[in-house]
Amino acid sequence: MPDNLSKSVQYLKSVGPKRAESFAKIGINTVRDLLFYFPTRYLDRSTILNSVKVLQHIREGYEGEVTVIGEVVSSDLIRYGKKQIFKVKMKDNAGFFECVWFQGAKYFKDVFQQKNIFAISSKPVLTKYGHLQFAHPDFDRLAEKESKDFLHTSKIIPFYRVPKELRESNLGDFSLRRIISNAVEMYCDELQESLPQYIISQNNLNNTNDSVRNLHSPANDEALQKAQTRFKYEELFYFECLVAMRKQFIKIQTKPAPFKVDSGLIKKFISSLPFKLTTAQLKVLHEIRQDLESSKPMNRLLQGDVGSGKTIVALISMLIVISNGCQAVLMSPTEILADQHYKRIKNLLGSFGIEVGILIGGQKKNERQKILNEIKNGKIKIIIGTHALIEENVEYNKLGLVIIDEQHRFGVVQRSKLIRKGLQPDVLVMTATPIPRTLTMTLYGDLDVSIIDEMPVNRIPVKTVLRGESRLNDIYNFIRDKAKSGYQTFLVYPLVEESEKLELKAAETHFKEIKELHLPDLKIGLIHGRMSWQQKENIMEEFVHKKYDVLVSTTVIEVGIDIPDANIIVINDAFRFGLSQLHQLRGRVGRSNKQAYCILIAKNELAVKVSQFKLDFAYQSKEIIEKNKSIIRLNAMLKYPSGFDLAEVDMKLRGPGDIFGTKQSGMPELRYANVVEDYDLLLKARNDAFQIIENDKNLSDRNNSIIKKNLQENFSGNIFLSQIA
Ligand code: ADP
Ligand code: MG
């Protein structure tokens, strides 16, 4: 007999077959599913203001959101030319206020019926007639009784998202609230615990059914938080179990044979370089060498700020592998970057008689076939390329090492496709998008991490400044002046046009303006995203050979490209770029022993605001961060030279999920927890999970049977679970 929780929601009071169909459309089939459909917001009496209080707030200069509860008095559709505006007059126990919508008037007209009661949340304003007004507010409908109860008790009201699929079968805010509340009352106790008892008591957590109940109708704020903590912990715990298993999974593999290091060859190569390796590069090389000499495949993440010299480390690792008769590949995110790697590596290997090949899209058929043959028969030892490297018809001879450059540009699938073309090859992924230390462990907890935390000695830190647009003429003069002593300049413009045609036109307009109006005496080049890689590559080549003093560019220069004499970068409309993008762009200069400059351009007012802003998160609220994102980004660029510091700032601005999409790491998305805000909890969950997996690899201990069951049920496709199968 199926238990009650697995029954269809259709048997719940006020649901029935038709509504059940609607529920199914949003993924809710069983009673259990419904119990885990949690509120997205709560209404807490202590956060409600009356309309008079709100007016007072406005007068005192408070700018945030507020929530009021009121009853609909009347409503009006007002026509303005072709547009319709919808206005609702409402009252609460202190006075009147109004809500307006400039879009979707018809829809709201149906929602806001006379006498209905709503909780309204948004930023209030005072109209020129002195009315208190909310424009496009969030709103939730309350039943009369609910609103009375609510105002007289300390009850917290849950609000659920009511997607259109539910509205279509006449399910609104209250009916959903009522259905869920009934279901919780009747069936919540039947929920089985999903964490082992010892973990629950160890961490002083609530059990499953209490937590579910409290998420739906918390008695007070404390109960709500405790319930949230429980789900966050649980989510992080299972996440970390997967990480731990992934680590185990890798540990149990062995490669065909460990590599032997030909020290003579490596020494010879290192001394052939035009520079001395940094201590950090040597340290990392040592770590990689140990991996290569081990019988377990390497699985290492190499982090190093832009310009820290990762390529050379990659190349030396490849040398070790090919001196053992194997092949090595280096996969880059763009063709132009692959091409640059190819040329530089060929150049550095000049006297070592090693065949290097390149495989990218857009190669001629014959040329491509020849390379494919030589990869297959093993003539080519080092293969550099883009996605083209993972295509089906590419067969390797003995692929021993896979290196992935700028790994954040590739997903797990692409990565593993390449890896599977070898036989347990060693894997090195490199990234210049620094992952904050706090996060490395959680997202890449199965990878070993090496960090190049030092720049080559001859580097002088890039001077970063911010200038208002009114200073552009001075900047052109500066560029002109510096060009006399051999400095080259990137002039970067953000992409604002959505269509390709317009984008092209915008790039060409900038080019023309600079060439004819601002710097007619200098040699100006143009590079943009609509060129083929071959065209881009030619322009870059010409730039390297000083055919241009200035390169007008859209963001194609963002990743990886290395041009030693380009020492000035001017970033127009800098506020349009994300922080890591800005840092990447800045990394294009300062690669020689001359002082380099990164000049950020912004509207004059913004430039003033940035210069006055104090970047100190400890005293700022989320609201302030939200409002000042572009100011904070620009300010951080001025303050921090290091990509690691910037990444921490970025994470505060955007949240970790956005930056290092967990999807890319091949791990489930987190629904409840935030790895930054809940870091302490994450550490606990991680310790617990790792300890358990280490001591009980197959989860055969009876106390851990719940863990095993849950992993198998919820992550059935995950290959790392094979060990507990
Ligand atoms: P990234 O880490 O951003 O990929 P690259 O590997 O492209 O950086 O290196 C940037 C530049 O620094 C290259 O021109 C490279 O030849 C040079 N370089 C690398 N290591 C050193 C070093 N130890 N000393 C001086 N220059 C170096
Ligand atoms: Mg690089």
Tab-separated table of N, CA and C and ligand atoms in Angstrom, residues 310-311 341 405-406 560, ligand 2:
chain	number	residue	atom	x	y	z
A	310	LYS	N	50.969	31.210	-16.175
A	310	LYS	CA	50.503	29.838	-16.075
A	310	LYS	C	50.930	29.003	-17.283
A	311	THR	N	51.013	29.679	-18.438
A	311	THR	CA	51.282	28.923	-19.660
A	311	THR	C	52.601	28.162	-19.590
A	341	HIS	N	48.747	30.601	-28.169
A	341	HIS	CA	49.467	29.549	-27.442
A	341	HIS	C	50.326	28.743	-28.404
A	405	ASP	N	42.669	25.511	-20.340
A	405	ASP	CA	42.983	26.895	-20.019
A	405	ASP	C	41.691	27.646	-19.764
A	406	GLU	N	41.732	28.589	-18.829
A	406	GLU	CA	40.542	29.398	-18.521
A	406	GLU	C	39.345	28.483	-18.323
A	560	GLY	N	43.164	36.249	-22.012
A	560	GLY	CA	44.416	35.600	-22.363
A	560	GLY	C	45.450	36.272	-23.241
B	2	MG	MG	46.671	32.439	-19.926
